[in-house]
mmCIF file of C-alpha atoms in Angstrom:
data_model
loop_
_atom_site.group_PDB
_atom_site.id
_atom_site.type_symbol
_atom_site.label_atom_id
_atom_site.label_comp_id
_atom_site.label_asym_id
_atom_site.label_seq_id
_atom_site.Cartn_x
_atom_site.Cartn_y
_atom_site.Cartn_z
ATOM 1 C CA MET A 1 75.022 85.629 83.656
ATOM 2 C CA VAL A 2 74.884 84.585 87.312
ATOM 3 C CA TYR A 3 76.608 81.522 88.750
ATOM 4 C CA THR A 4 75.570 80.293 92.206
ATOM 5 C CA GLU A 5 77.624 77.764 94.159
ATOM 6 C CA ASN A 6 74.942 75.604 95.803
ATOM 7 C CA SER A 7 77.027 74.424 98.769
ATOM 8 C CA THR A 8 78.011 77.931 99.929
ATOM 9 C CA GLY A 9 75.506 80.275 98.303
ATOM 10 C CA ARG A 10 78.340 82.314 96.773
ATOM 11 C CA THR A 11 77.314 84.058 93.566
ATOM 12 C CA ILE A 12 79.389 85.395 90.701
ATOM 13 C CA SER A 13 77.762 87.747 88.186
ATOM 14 C CA VAL A 14 79.269 88.553 84.799
ATOM 15 C CA GLY A 15 77.803 91.159 82.494
ATOM 16 C CA THR A 16 78.569 92.895 79.242
ATOM 17 C CA ASN A 17 77.091 95.889 77.477
ATOM 18 C CA PHE A 18 78.146 98.633 75.083
ATOM 19 C CA GLN A 19 80.270 100.243 77.850
ATOM 20 C CA GLY A 20 82.337 97.139 78.635
ATOM 21 C CA MET A 21 82.358 94.090 80.899
ATOM 22 C CA SER A 22 81.913 93.609 84.647
ATOM 23 C CA LEU A 23 82.361 90.854 87.203
ATOM 24 C CA THR A 24 80.962 90.887 90.746
ATOM 25 C CA ASP A 25 81.514 88.241 93.420
ATOM 26 C CA SER A 26 79.293 88.056 96.523
ATOM 27 C CA THR A 27 82.505 88.012 98.601
ATOM 28 C CA GLY A 28 82.953 91.699 97.691
ATOM 29 C CA ILE A 29 85.431 91.354 94.843
ATOM 30 C CA SER A 30 84.579 93.199 91.626
ATOM 31 C CA ALA A 31 86.208 94.197 88.343
ATOM 32 C CA SER A 32 85.217 96.115 85.250
ATOM 33 C CA ILE A 33 86.740 96.641 81.831
ATOM 34 C CA SER A 34 85.671 99.681 79.827
ATOM 35 C CA PRO A 35 87.158 102.115 77.320
ATOM 36 C CA ALA A 36 88.454 104.019 80.387
ATOM 37 C CA GLY A 37 90.512 100.981 81.488
ATOM 38 C CA VAL A 38 90.442 98.219 84.087
ATOM 39 C CA LYS A 39 88.994 98.943 87.541
ATOM 40 C CA LEU A 40 89.303 96.503 90.455
ATOM 41 C CA SER A 41 87.634 96.674 93.863
ATOM 42 C CA SER A 42 91.156 96.597 95.375
ATOM 43 C CA ASP A 43 92.038 99.938 93.712
ATOM 44 C CA ILE A 44 92.699 102.848 96.087
ATOM 45 C CA ALA A 45 92.923 106.544 95.132
ATOM 46 C CA TRP A 46 95.766 108.787 96.360
ATOM 47 C CA THR A 47 95.980 108.312 100.136
ATOM 48 C CA GLN A 48 98.136 110.103 102.696
ATOM 49 C CA ILE A 49 101.099 108.305 104.307
ATOM 50 C CA GLY A 50 101.261 108.914 108.054
ATOM 51 C CA ASN A 51 100.187 112.354 109.255
ATOM 52 C CA ILE A 52 102.009 114.389 106.605
ATOM 53 C CA GLY A 53 99.468 116.667 104.989
ATOM 54 C CA GLY A 54 99.375 118.746 101.872
ATOM 55 C CA ARG A 55 99.826 115.815 99.461
ATOM 56 C CA ARG A 56 103.520 115.632 100.437
ATOM 57 C CA ALA A 57 103.552 111.879 101.102
ATOM 58 C CA GLU A 58 100.925 109.747 99.395
ATOM 59 C CA TRP A 59 100.307 106.410 97.690
ATOM 60 C CA LYS A 60 97.722 104.795 95.429
ATOM 61 C CA ARG A 61 96.940 101.324 94.109
ATOM 62 C CA GLU A 62 95.709 100.576 90.593
ATOM 63 C CA ASN A 63 95.265 96.893 89.787
ATOM 64 C CA ASN A 64 98.442 95.316 91.243
ATOM 65 C CA ARG A 65 100.595 98.442 90.960
ATOM 66 C CA VAL A 66 101.332 100.661 93.969
ATOM 67 C CA THR A 67 102.724 104.138 93.315
ATOM 68 C CA MET A 68 104.184 106.537 95.897
ATOM 69 C CA ASN A 69 104.862 110.246 95.561
ATOM 70 C CA ILE A 70 106.928 111.735 98.397
ATOM 71 C CA HIS A 71 108.385 115.244 98.330
ATOM 72 C CA GLY A 72 109.124 118.001 100.793
ATOM 73 C CA GLY A 73 110.939 121.273 101.212
ATOM 74 C CA ASN A 74 111.387 124.166 103.629
ATOM 75 C CA GLY A 75 108.276 125.495 105.316
ATOM 76 C CA ASP A 76 105.765 122.946 104.049
ATOM 77 C CA GLY A 77 105.363 120.764 107.161
ATOM 78 C CA PHE A 78 107.469 117.895 105.815
ATOM 79 C CA PRO A 79 109.654 116.249 108.516
ATOM 80 C CA VAL A 80 113.429 116.597 108.671
ATOM 81 C CA ILE A 81 115.031 113.591 106.958
ATOM 82 C CA THR A 82 118.076 112.237 108.802
ATOM 83 C CA SER A 83 120.805 109.677 108.149
ATOM 84 C CA GLY A 84 119.253 107.527 110.891
ATOM 85 C CA GLY A 85 116.036 107.266 108.920
ATOM 86 C CA THR A 86 112.789 109.191 109.303
ATOM 87 C CA LEU A 87 109.604 107.122 109.517
ATOM 88 C CA LEU A 88 106.904 108.743 107.393
ATOM 89 C CA GLY A 89 104.232 106.177 108.211
ATOM 90 C CA THR A 90 102.996 102.656 107.570
ATOM 91 C CA ILE A 91 100.983 101.612 104.542
ATOM 92 C CA PRO A 92 98.209 98.977 104.781
ATOM 93 C CA THR A 93 98.622 95.286 104.011
ATOM 94 C CA ASN A 94 97.184 95.480 100.476
ATOM 95 C CA ALA A 95 99.882 98.017 99.469
ATOM 96 C CA ARG A 96 102.936 96.391 101.059
ATOM 97 C CA PRO A 97 105.697 95.041 98.826
ATOM 98 C CA PRO A 98 106.344 91.274 98.906
ATOM 99 C CA SER A 99 109.912 91.990 100.095
ATOM 100 C CA ASP A 100 111.862 95.014 101.325
ATOM 101 C CA ILE A 101 112.529 97.792 98.793
ATOM 102 C CA SER A 102 115.339 100.368 99.009
ATOM 103 C CA MET A 103 116.172 102.795 96.248
ATOM 104 C CA PRO A 104 117.824 106.179 95.682
ATOM 105 C CA ALA A 105 115.802 109.364 96.133
ATOM 106 C CA THR A 106 116.483 113.038 95.473
ATOM 107 C CA ALA A 107 118.258 115.239 98.025
ATOM 108 C CA GLN A 108 118.951 118.908 97.343
ATOM 109 C CA ALA A 109 122.365 120.357 98.295
ATOM 110 C CA SER A 110 125.897 119.777 97.130
ATOM 111 C CA GLY A 111 127.097 116.277 98.035
ATOM 112 C CA ALA A 112 123.798 115.210 99.597
ATOM 113 C CA THR A 113 122.333 111.765 98.899
ATOM 114 C CA ALA A 114 118.993 110.240 99.837
ATOM 115 C CA GLN A 115 117.237 106.879 99.910
ATOM 116 C CA ILE A 116 113.718 105.583 100.461
ATOM 117 C CA SER A 117 112.958 102.185 101.998
ATOM 118 C CA ILE A 118 109.670 100.328 102.244
ATOM 119 C CA ASN A 119 109.758 97.107 104.203
ATOM 120 C CA ALA A 120 107.428 94.121 103.995
ATOM 121 C CA THR A 121 105.659 95.305 107.185
ATOM 122 C CA GLY A 122 104.690 98.528 105.388
ATOM 123 C CA GLU A 123 107.029 101.044 107.072
ATOM 124 C CA VAL A 124 108.040 103.876 104.739
ATOM 125 C CA ARG A 125 111.394 105.385 105.802
ATOM 126 C CA CYS A 126 113.448 108.135 104.231
ATOM 127 C CA TYR A 127 117.202 108.633 104.694
ATOM 128 C CA ARG A 128 119.439 111.580 103.833
ATOM 129 C CA TRP A 129 123.224 111.914 104.060
ATOM 130 C CA GLY A 130 125.266 115.088 103.678
ATOM 131 C CA GLY A 131 123.248 117.102 106.189
ATOM 132 C CA ASP A 132 119.823 116.546 107.695
ATOM 133 C CA SER A 133 117.137 118.476 105.847
ATOM 134 C CA VAL A 134 113.503 118.517 104.774
ATOM 135 C CA TYR A 135 114.511 118.540 101.098
ATOM 136 C CA PHE A 136 113.553 115.109 99.803
ATOM 137 C CA GLY A 137 111.904 113.643 96.710
ATOM 138 C CA ALA A 138 110.919 110.142 95.579
ATOM 139 C CA TYR A 139 108.428 108.754 93.057
ATOM 140 C CA ILE A 140 108.309 104.970 92.907
ATOM 141 C CA SER A 141 106.091 102.149 91.704
ATOM 142 C CA TYR A 142 106.086 98.450 92.498
ATOM 143 C CA TYR A 143 103.782 95.477 92.073
ATOM 144 C CA VAL A 144 101.911 93.557 94.771
ATOM 145 C CA GLU A 145 99.971 90.326 94.652
#
């Protein structure tokens, strides 16, 4: 089925077949439902945060859920995490949380603690207390609009 809005020319197409359902909007928005799951045009595969390579700091978006995987250790090019906060990078608008997020992370060493913060402007910062180090780990998910 195709719907056309006469005043603007915008079209919306909806289809179904044995593999599932799909919706396409002439504005560029699309969605599909199949046995494999729901796929939206806003979905983004694993993407690097900042300039940290080697899949050490990355994020992805599936539907309205953003997931981050951040981990580093000695000799792998991950930056030193300090108590003053180490900026890993900035994520794009469609992956930013609606409000600031701060939560515990993993820090290796006796008495060490760590935290990750993502602010509403998209800055991803890592903090570590009990000695500056590259040892850091965080895996988080949150929802966006």
